[in-house]
Amino acid sequence: MQKTISLIFLAVFALWGIAVVREDASLRKISNKSIILGLKLSLAVLAAMLANTIAGYYGHSHDFLHFEYYKFFAYHVFWSIIGGMVLWYGEVWPAGDAKFFIIASVLVPIMDPFAKGFPNRLFLLILANTFVMASIYAVWNFFSSVWSDYRNGKLWEAYLKKIIEEAKTDLKITGKNRIAILALAVNIASVFLLFQMLKMMINIEVTYGMSRFFQDTWLVYFLLFFLWDKVRSWFESRWWTYSAVLLFAVYFILGYFYFPSRLMIIFKMAFINMLQFSLIMIFGRTILGFLIEKKSVVWSGAGDIRPGMILSSKTVKIFRDNPVFEGGFDDCFKDGITREQADAIEKWLKNHPDPGAKIEILEGGRPFGLWIYLGVLFTLLTSKNFLNLILPNR
């Protein structure tokens, strides 16, 4: 009976997902109506599964899930909600995409109760597949454009000139802020050191969910990666640097007396994690973020700014670093700018020394529903990371 329920709902999910993807592609947003429909469907099938479980305990069904499954399912729901909220609050996805991910992620163990990574890592596997496939498409799209511009003799103006100019700017900034960059690296390493220490100290029997959290460094990567724009100012603050130095001092003193055999192992692991995270940040947020946004960027000037417009990552960074806006862009979600933010931009453009000043806007947003849907389907049908498919010997 349970297999029948899962197979029927797999077909229902496929149809619902296609409808959501079509809506996202045509309207560049996912409506609450579609999300509510998905929620109703998931509650209905969950009720059917629970009824089948109860019937099984009374001997009326031979193919059912034990009540233990629903405890694990609750863990997965929790992590899926956390994942969706982080991607919305981290200004990666608009609210509609985040809600679609939460519902779709929650439905995976309903369609396959034995999905790999269930309950605590399944949402990460789905996210990995979603972003890897989207990134591969973005890179392919980018190099197709490069090849086209090369054939038309526009490669220098379209790409190389801009890349060289931005690289020169970055090198100048790096040269002036070497100490700040070193402090930032130490501060990030302190997070991983603290995590490794907690991982060593926490009793593995506290709770299943807590013990799994402290075993999985990738959860820290996930939170830092997608919330980086929100927490970067903390890592760049002096109090964090002082705290990090104090943490390392306390660590070496305690380690010398209480765990000398693991002292350098944990220390090295913290810095390896910091270096890995830095590489992920450079490739994932800087390079892929640029490639994904490139196709949607348009320029808008004074008189053209409207609420609901989506700013490019570059524009958001400029506004956040500009004291004129007094923190008005600390929160700049992918649902679009507010009326107050639009008015502030209009005022800034009108008072700009360059009367023709314009800012980067993402035209129509970036429909991500397709990639969420494909990420869920790939995870559901293969229970693998997409990277294992393209790099089988990895």
Short mmCIF file of C-alpha atoms in Angstrom, two decimals:
data_model
loop_
_atom_site.label_atom_id
_atom_site.label_comp_id
_atom_site.label_asym_id
_atom_site.label_seq_id
_atom_site.Cartn_x
_atom_site.Cartn_y
_atom_site.Cartn_z
CA MET A 1 0.00 0.00 0.00
CA GLN A 2 2.81 2.44 0.89
CA LYS A 3 4.52 1.90 -2.48
CA THR A 4 1.23 2.63 -4.25
CA ILE A 5 0.77 5.87 -2.28
CA SER A 6 4.34 6.99 -3.08
CA LEU A 7 4.05 6.19 -6.81
CA ILE A 8 0.71 7.96 -7.16
CA PHE A 9 2.05 11.03 -5.41
CA LEU A 10 5.20 10.99 -7.56
CA ALA A 11 2.95 11.48 -10.60
CA VAL A 12 0.99 14.21 -8.78
CA PHE A 13 4.23 15.97 -7.80
CA ALA A 14 5.52 15.81 -11.38
CA LEU A 15 2.37 17.56 -12.67
CA TRP A 16 2.30 20.13 -9.87
CA GLY A 17 6.00 20.87 -10.33
CA ILE A 18 5.61 21.38 -14.08
CA ALA A 19 2.75 23.82 -13.44
CA VAL A 20 4.89 25.79 -10.96
CA VAL A 21 7.87 25.89 -13.35
CA ARG A 22 5.67 27.14 -16.20
CA GLU A 23 4.23 29.84 -13.95
CA ASP A 24 7.70 30.92 -12.82
CA ALA A 25 8.99 31.03 -16.42
CA SER A 26 6.07 33.11 -17.70
CA LEU A 27 5.42 35.45 -14.74
CA ARG A 28 8.93 35.42 -13.21
CA LYS A 29 7.36 34.63 -9.83
CA ILE A 30 5.71 31.74 -8.01
CA SER A 31 2.31 32.62 -6.59
CA ASN A 32 1.07 31.75 -3.11
CA LYS A 33 -1.83 29.95 -4.79
CA SER A 34 0.57 27.39 -6.28
CA ILE A 35 2.42 27.02 -2.97
CA ILE A 36 -0.83 26.49 -1.04
CA LEU A 37 -1.89 23.83 -3.56
CA GLY A 38 1.41 22.01 -3.00
CA LEU A 39 0.96 22.29 0.76
CA LYS A 40 -2.56 20.84 0.56
CA LEU A 41 -1.34 17.95 -1.60
CA SER A 42 1.49 17.17 0.81
CA LEU A 43 -0.84 17.23 3.83
CA ALA A 44 -3.30 14.97 2.02
CA VAL A 45 -0.70 12.34 1.14
CA LEU A 46 0.85 12.57 4.61
CA ALA A 47 -2.60 11.88 6.10
CA ALA A 48 -2.97 8.87 3.78
CA MET A 49 0.45 7.57 4.85
CA LEU A 50 -0.39 8.02 8.53
CA ALA A 51 -3.71 6.22 8.06
CA ASN A 52 -1.83 3.38 6.35
CA THR A 53 0.63 3.25 9.26
CA ILE A 54 -2.20 3.00 11.78
CA ALA A 55 -3.84 0.31 9.64
CA GLY A 56 -0.54 -1.55 9.58
CA TYR A 57 -0.23 -1.55 13.36
CA TYR A 58 -3.72 -3.05 13.56
CA GLY A 59 -2.84 -5.71 11.01
CA HIS A 60 -4.88 -4.30 8.11
CA SER A 61 -1.86 -3.38 5.94
CA HIS A 62 1.37 -5.24 5.25
CA ASP A 63 3.22 -2.38 3.51
CA PHE A 64 3.45 0.59 5.88
CA LEU A 65 5.91 2.95 7.58
CA HIS A 66 6.60 2.73 11.30
CA PHE A 67 5.89 5.69 13.57
CA GLU A 68 9.67 6.24 13.88
CA TYR A 69 9.59 7.50 10.29
CA TYR A 70 7.44 10.50 11.24
CA LYS A 71 9.98 11.62 13.84
CA PHE A 72 12.68 11.61 11.17
CA PHE A 73 10.27 13.31 8.78
CA ALA A 74 9.84 16.14 11.31
CA TYR A 75 13.65 16.60 11.38
CA HIS A 76 13.66 16.84 7.58
CA VAL A 77 10.81 19.37 7.58
CA PHE A 78 12.75 21.47 10.10
CA TRP A 79 15.93 21.47 7.98
CA SER A 80 13.99 22.17 4.77
CA ILE A 81 12.36 25.21 6.37
CA ILE A 82 15.74 26.40 7.66
CA GLY A 83 17.22 25.94 4.17
CA GLY A 84 14.45 27.89 2.45
CA MET A 85 14.51 30.69 5.03
CA VAL A 86 18.29 31.04 4.77
CA LEU A 87 18.14 31.31 0.98
CA TRP A 88 15.40 33.95 1.22
CA TYR A 89 16.97 35.94 4.06
CA GLY A 90 20.38 35.59 2.43
CA GLU A 91 18.91 37.36 -0.64
CA VAL A 92 19.58 34.44 -2.95
CA TRP A 93 15.96 33.58 -3.79
CA PRO A 94 12.69 35.49 -3.67
CA ALA A 95 10.07 34.26 -1.21
CA GLY A 96 8.22 32.26 -3.88
CA ASP A 97 11.29 30.22 -4.82
CA ALA A 98 12.12 29.61 -1.16
CA LYS A 99 8.58 28.37 -0.45
CA PHE A 100 8.66 26.13 -3.53
CA PHE A 101 11.94 24.63 -2.36
CA ILE A 102 10.56 23.99 1.14
CA ILE A 103 7.45 22.21 -0.16
CA ALA A 104 9.35 20.26 -2.84
CA SER A 105 12.08 19.23 -0.39
CA VAL A 106 9.52 18.11 2.19
CA LEU A 107 7.82 15.95 -0.44
CA VAL A 108 10.93 13.94 -1.36
CA PRO A 109 10.83 11.51 1.61
CA ILE A 110 7.07 11.17 1.09
CA MET A 111 7.74 9.90 -2.43
CA ASP A 112 10.82 7.95 -1.33
CA PRO A 113 10.88 7.23 2.43
CA PHE A 114 14.38 5.77 2.08
CA ALA A 115 15.96 8.70 0.22
CA LYS A 116 19.71 9.06 0.73
CA GLY A 117 20.61 11.66 3.37
CA PHE A 118 17.20 11.51 5.05
CA PRO A 119 16.55 13.13 7.48
CA ASN A 120 19.33 15.64 8.25
CA ARG A 121 21.34 15.92 5.02
CA LEU A 122 18.69 15.40 2.36
CA PHE A 123 17.92 19.11 2.04
CA LEU A 124 21.63 19.81 1.44
CA LEU A 125 21.77 17.13 -1.26
CA ILE A 126 18.76 18.70 -3.00
CA LEU A 127 20.32 22.17 -2.79
CA ALA A 128 23.65 20.88 -4.11
CA ASN A 129 21.99 19.29 -7.13
CA THR A 130 19.88 22.40 -7.73
CA PHE A 131 22.79 24.83 -7.73
CA VAL A 132 25.26 22.55 -9.53
CA MET A 133 22.88 22.09 -12.47
CA ALA A 134 22.04 25.80 -12.56
CA SER A 135 25.75 26.66 -12.42
CA ILE A 136 26.65 24.29 -15.25
CA TYR A 137 23.97 25.90 -17.40
CA ALA A 138 25.21 29.39 -16.48
CA VAL A 139 28.82 28.51 -17.36
CA TRP A 140 27.73 26.92 -20.65
CA ASN A 141 25.63 29.98 -21.45
CA PHE A 142 28.54 32.28 -20.64
CA PHE A 143 31.06 30.50 -22.84
CA SER A 144 28.51 30.32 -25.67
CA SER A 145 28.22 34.11 -25.45
CA VAL A 146 32.01 34.48 -25.33
CA TRP A 147 32.37 32.32 -28.44
CA SER A 148 29.67 34.31 -30.23
CA ASP A 149 31.32 37.64 -29.35
CA TYR A 150 34.72 36.25 -30.37
CA ARG A 151 33.38 35.33 -33.80
CA ASN A 152 31.85 38.80 -34.13
CA GLY A 153 35.05 40.54 -33.00
CA LYS A 154 33.47 41.92 -29.80
CA LEU A 155 35.35 39.85 -27.23
CA TRP A 156 37.55 42.72 -26.01
CA GLU A 157 34.75 45.21 -25.40
CA ALA A 158 32.28 42.64 -24.08
CA TYR A 159 34.48 40.76 -21.61
CA LEU A 160 38.25 41.19 -21.49
CA LYS A 161 38.33 44.96 -21.01
CA LYS A 162 35.80 44.83 -18.19
CA ILE A 163 37.50 41.88 -16.48
CA ILE A 164 40.93 43.59 -16.61
CA GLU A 165 39.52 46.86 -15.21
CA GLU A 166 37.76 45.08 -12.35
CA ALA A 167 40.87 42.99 -11.61
CA LYS A 168 42.99 46.17 -11.36
CA THR A 169 40.48 47.64 -8.92
CA ASP A 170 40.44 44.47 -6.83
CA LEU A 171 44.24 44.35 -6.71
CA LYS A 172 44.40 47.96 -5.51
CA ILE A 173 41.87 47.21 -2.80
CA THR A 174 43.75 44.08 -1.81
CA GLY A 175 47.03 45.96 -1.58
CA LYS A 176 45.53 48.54 0.77
CA ASN A 177 43.74 46.02 2.96
CA ARG A 178 46.14 43.12 3.38
CA ILE A 179 45.93 43.29 7.16
CA ALA A 180 42.12 43.46 7.02
CA ILE A 181 42.01 40.43 4.70
CA LEU A 182 44.36 38.51 7.01
CA ALA A 183 42.16 39.42 9.99
CA LEU A 184 39.08 38.28 8.08
CA ALA A 185 40.73 34.92 7.34
CA VAL A 186 41.61 34.47 11.02
CA ASN A 187 38.08 35.41 12.05
CA ILE A 188 36.55 32.84 9.68
CA ALA A 189 39.03 30.22 10.88
CA SER A 190 37.94 30.95 14.46
CA VAL A 191 34.39 29.86 13.59
CA PHE A 192 35.61 26.52 12.29
CA LEU A 193 37.95 26.13 15.28
CA LEU A 194 35.05 26.74 17.67
CA PHE A 195 32.94 24.27 15.71
CA GLN A 196 35.67 21.62 15.89
CA MET A 197 36.01 22.19 19.64
CA LEU A 198 32.26 21.85 20.17
CA LYS A 199 32.29 18.78 17.97
CA MET A 200 34.93 17.28 20.26
CA MET A 201 33.22 18.32 23.50
CA ILE A 202 29.53 17.68 22.76
CA ASN A 203 28.25 14.37 24.03
CA ILE A 204 27.10 12.45 20.94
CA GLU A 205 24.06 11.18 22.86
CA VAL A 206 22.52 14.62 23.56
CA THR A 207 19.95 14.39 20.77
CA TYR A 208 20.01 12.83 17.34
CA GLY A 209 19.54 16.16 15.56
CA MET A 210 22.11 18.01 17.69
CA SER A 211 24.74 15.30 17.36
CA ARG A 212 24.27 15.19 13.57
CA PHE A 213 24.63 18.98 13.41
CA PHE A 214 27.96 18.92 15.21
CA GLN A 215 29.21 16.13 12.96
CA ASP A 216 28.53 17.96 9.71
CA THR A 217 30.84 20.86 8.78
CA TRP A 218 28.92 21.31 5.53
CA LEU A 219 26.05 22.83 7.50
CA VAL A 220 28.43 25.58 8.64
CA TYR A 221 29.55 26.09 5.03
CA PHE A 222 25.90 26.33 3.98
CA LEU A 223 24.97 28.92 6.61
CA LEU A 224 28.07 31.08 6.06
CA PHE A 225 27.90 30.86 2.26
CA PHE A 226 24.29 31.95 1.85
CA LEU A 227 24.21 34.41 4.77
CA TRP A 228 27.58 35.97 3.95
CA ASP A 229 26.17 39.36 2.93
CA LYS A 230 24.37 39.52 6.28
CA VAL A 231 27.24 38.42 8.52
CA ARG A 232 30.29 39.77 6.69
CA SER A 233 30.28 43.01 8.70
CA TRP A 234 30.51 40.95 11.90
CA PHE A 235 33.58 39.12 10.64
CA GLU A 236 35.20 42.40 9.64
CA SER A 237 34.60 44.03 13.04
CA ARG A 238 37.38 44.59 15.55
CA TRP A 239 35.55 42.90 18.43
CA TRP A 240 35.38 39.67 16.41
CA THR A 241 39.11 39.89 15.68
CA TYR A 242 39.91 40.40 19.36
CA SER A 243 37.57 37.51 20.26
CA ALA A 244 39.22 35.28 17.63
CA VAL A 245 42.71 36.01 18.97
CA LEU A 246 41.48 35.27 22.51
CA LEU A 247 39.85 32.03 21.32
CA PHE A 248 43.08 30.83 19.70
CA ALA A 249 45.05 31.71 22.84
CA VAL A 250 42.61 29.83 25.10
CA TYR A 251 42.57 26.92 22.66
CA PHE A 252 46.34 26.47 22.70
CA ILE A 253 46.53 26.76 26.50
CA LEU A 254 43.74 24.23 27.09
CA GLY A 255 44.98 22.00 24.30
CA TYR A 256 48.49 21.87 25.72
CA PHE A 257 47.17 20.47 29.01
CA TYR A 258 44.02 18.51 28.08
CA PHE A 259 44.31 17.25 24.50
CA PRO A 260 47.93 17.65 23.30
CA SER A 261 47.66 14.77 20.82
CA ARG A 262 44.79 16.50 18.99
CA LEU A 263 45.98 20.09 19.41
CA MET A 264 47.52 20.60 15.97
CA ILE A 265 45.10 18.26 14.19
CA ILE A 266 42.08 20.38 15.15
CA PHE A 267 44.00 23.60 14.48
CA LYS A 268 44.99 22.45 10.98
CA MET A 269 41.45 21.26 10.27
CA ALA A 270 40.05 24.70 11.16
CA PHE A 271 42.36 26.42 8.68
CA ILE A 272 41.74 23.80 5.99
CA ASN A 273 38.01 24.44 6.42
CA MET A 274 38.65 28.18 6.17
CA LEU A 275 40.60 27.73 2.91
CA GLN A 276 37.91 25.45 1.47
CA PHE A 277 35.23 27.96 2.39
CA SER A 278 37.24 30.77 0.78
CA LEU A 279 37.49 28.80 -2.48
CA ILE A 280 33.76 28.06 -2.39
CA MET A 281 33.07 31.77 -1.84
CA ILE A 282 35.31 32.86 -4.71
CA PHE A 283 33.93 30.33 -7.18
CA GLY A 284 30.35 30.10 -5.98
CA ARG A 285 29.40 33.66 -5.07
CA THR A 286 31.82 35.76 -7.11
CA ILE A 287 32.29 33.84 -10.37
CA LEU A 288 29.02 31.91 -10.69
CA GLY A 289 27.01 34.80 -9.24
CA PHE A 290 28.40 37.04 -11.99
CA LEU A 291 27.70 34.48 -14.71
CA ILE A 292 24.12 33.79 -13.57
CA GLU A 293 23.26 37.50 -13.35
CA LYS A 294 25.03 38.60 -16.54
CA LYS A 295 22.23 37.67 -18.95
CA SER A 296 19.61 39.59 -16.94
CA VAL A 297 21.47 42.87 -16.31
CA VAL A 298 20.04 46.11 -17.72
CA TRP A 299 20.80 49.72 -16.83
CA SER A 300 18.27 52.14 -15.34
CA GLY A 301 18.63 55.83 -14.56
CA ALA A 302 16.72 58.56 -12.74
CA GLY A 303 13.00 58.46 -13.49
CA ASP A 304 13.04 54.73 -14.28
CA ILE A 305 13.32 53.30 -10.76
CA ARG A 306 10.19 51.51 -9.53
CA PRO A 307 9.32 49.41 -6.45
CA GLY A 308 9.69 45.70 -7.15
CA MET A 309 12.82 46.09 -9.29
CA ILE A 310 15.61 43.65 -8.45
CA LEU A 311 19.08 45.11 -7.99
CA SER A 312 22.19 43.27 -9.16
CA SER A 313 24.60 42.03 -6.50
CA LYS A 314 27.12 44.66 -7.58
CA THR A 315 24.58 47.47 -7.13
CA VAL A 316 23.49 46.19 -3.72
CA LYS A 317 27.12 46.15 -2.55
CA ILE A 318 27.65 49.73 -3.76
CA PHE A 319 24.56 50.95 -1.89
CA ARG A 320 25.44 49.06 1.30
CA ASP A 321 28.93 50.58 1.33
CA ASN A 322 27.57 54.09 0.70
CA PRO A 323 26.93 55.97 3.99
CA VAL A 324 24.39 58.19 2.18
CA PHE A 325 21.79 55.42 2.42
CA GLU A 326 22.31 54.96 6.19
CA GLY A 327 21.78 51.19 6.15
CA GLY A 328 18.68 51.39 3.97
CA PHE A 329 19.92 48.47 1.86
CA ASP A 330 21.10 46.15 4.63
CA ASP A 331 18.04 44.08 3.69
CA CYS A 332 17.50 43.95 -0.07
CA PHE A 333 15.53 40.81 -0.81
CA LYS A 334 15.09 39.22 -4.23
CA ASP A 335 11.36 39.99 -4.07
CA GLY A 336 12.30 43.49 -5.26
CA ILE A 337 13.07 46.87 -3.72
CA THR A 338 10.53 48.62 -1.51
CA ARG A 339 8.93 52.02 -2.14
CA GLU A 340 11.32 53.62 0.37
CA GLN A 341 14.36 52.07 -1.33
CA ALA A 342 13.14 53.13 -4.78
CA ASP A 343 12.67 56.72 -3.56
CA ALA A 344 16.15 56.71 -1.99
CA ILE A 345 17.72 55.50 -5.26
CA GLU A 346 15.82 58.13 -7.28
CA LYS A 347 17.03 60.88 -4.95
CA TRP A 348 20.61 59.59 -5.12
CA LEU A 349 20.59 59.41 -8.93
CA LYS A 350 19.14 62.93 -9.27
CA ASN A 351 21.86 64.33 -6.98
CA HIS A 352 24.65 62.31 -8.61
CA PRO A 353 27.54 64.37 -10.11
CA ASP A 354 27.06 62.47 -13.37
CA PRO A 355 23.64 63.46 -14.77
CA GLY A 356 23.60 60.28 -16.85
CA ALA A 357 24.37 57.94 -13.94
CA LYS A 358 22.66 54.55 -14.09
CA ILE A 359 22.52 51.44 -11.94
CA GLU A 360 22.39 47.71 -12.72
CA ILE A 361 18.95 46.10 -12.53
CA LEU A 362 18.07 42.45 -13.12
CA GLU A 363 15.41 42.48 -15.80
CA GLY A 364 12.47 40.28 -14.80
CA GLY A 365 14.40 38.53 -12.05
CA ARG A 366 15.92 35.08 -12.40
CA PRO A 367 13.38 32.24 -12.60
CA PHE A 368 14.89 29.47 -10.51
CA GLY A 369 11.86 27.21 -10.21
CA LEU A 370 13.06 24.95 -13.03
CA TRP A 371 16.37 24.24 -11.29
CA ILE A 372 14.68 23.52 -7.96
CA TYR A 373 12.33 21.12 -9.73
CA LEU A 374 15.16 19.39 -11.60
CA GLY A 375 17.26 19.24 -8.44
CA VAL A 376 14.44 17.51 -6.58
CA LEU A 377 13.77 15.06 -9.43
CA PHE A 378 17.45 14.19 -9.82
CA THR A 379 17.81 13.60 -6.07
CA LEU A 380 14.61 11.57 -6.01
CA LEU A 381 15.46 9.36 -8.97
CA THR A 382 19.17 8.80 -8.30
CA SER A 383 19.80 9.64 -4.61
CA LYS A 384 23.16 11.03 -5.77
CA ASN A 385 24.99 14.31 -5.95
CA PHE A 386 24.97 15.64 -9.54
CA LEU A 387 28.75 16.12 -9.32
CA ASN A 388 29.12 12.34 -8.99
CA LEU A 389 27.45 12.00 -12.38
CA ILE A 390 29.76 14.38 -14.23
CA LEU A 391 32.85 13.47 -12.14
CA PRO A 392 32.40 9.72 -11.51
CA ASN A 393 35.92 9.24 -10.15
CA ARG A 394 35.62 12.12 -7.71
#
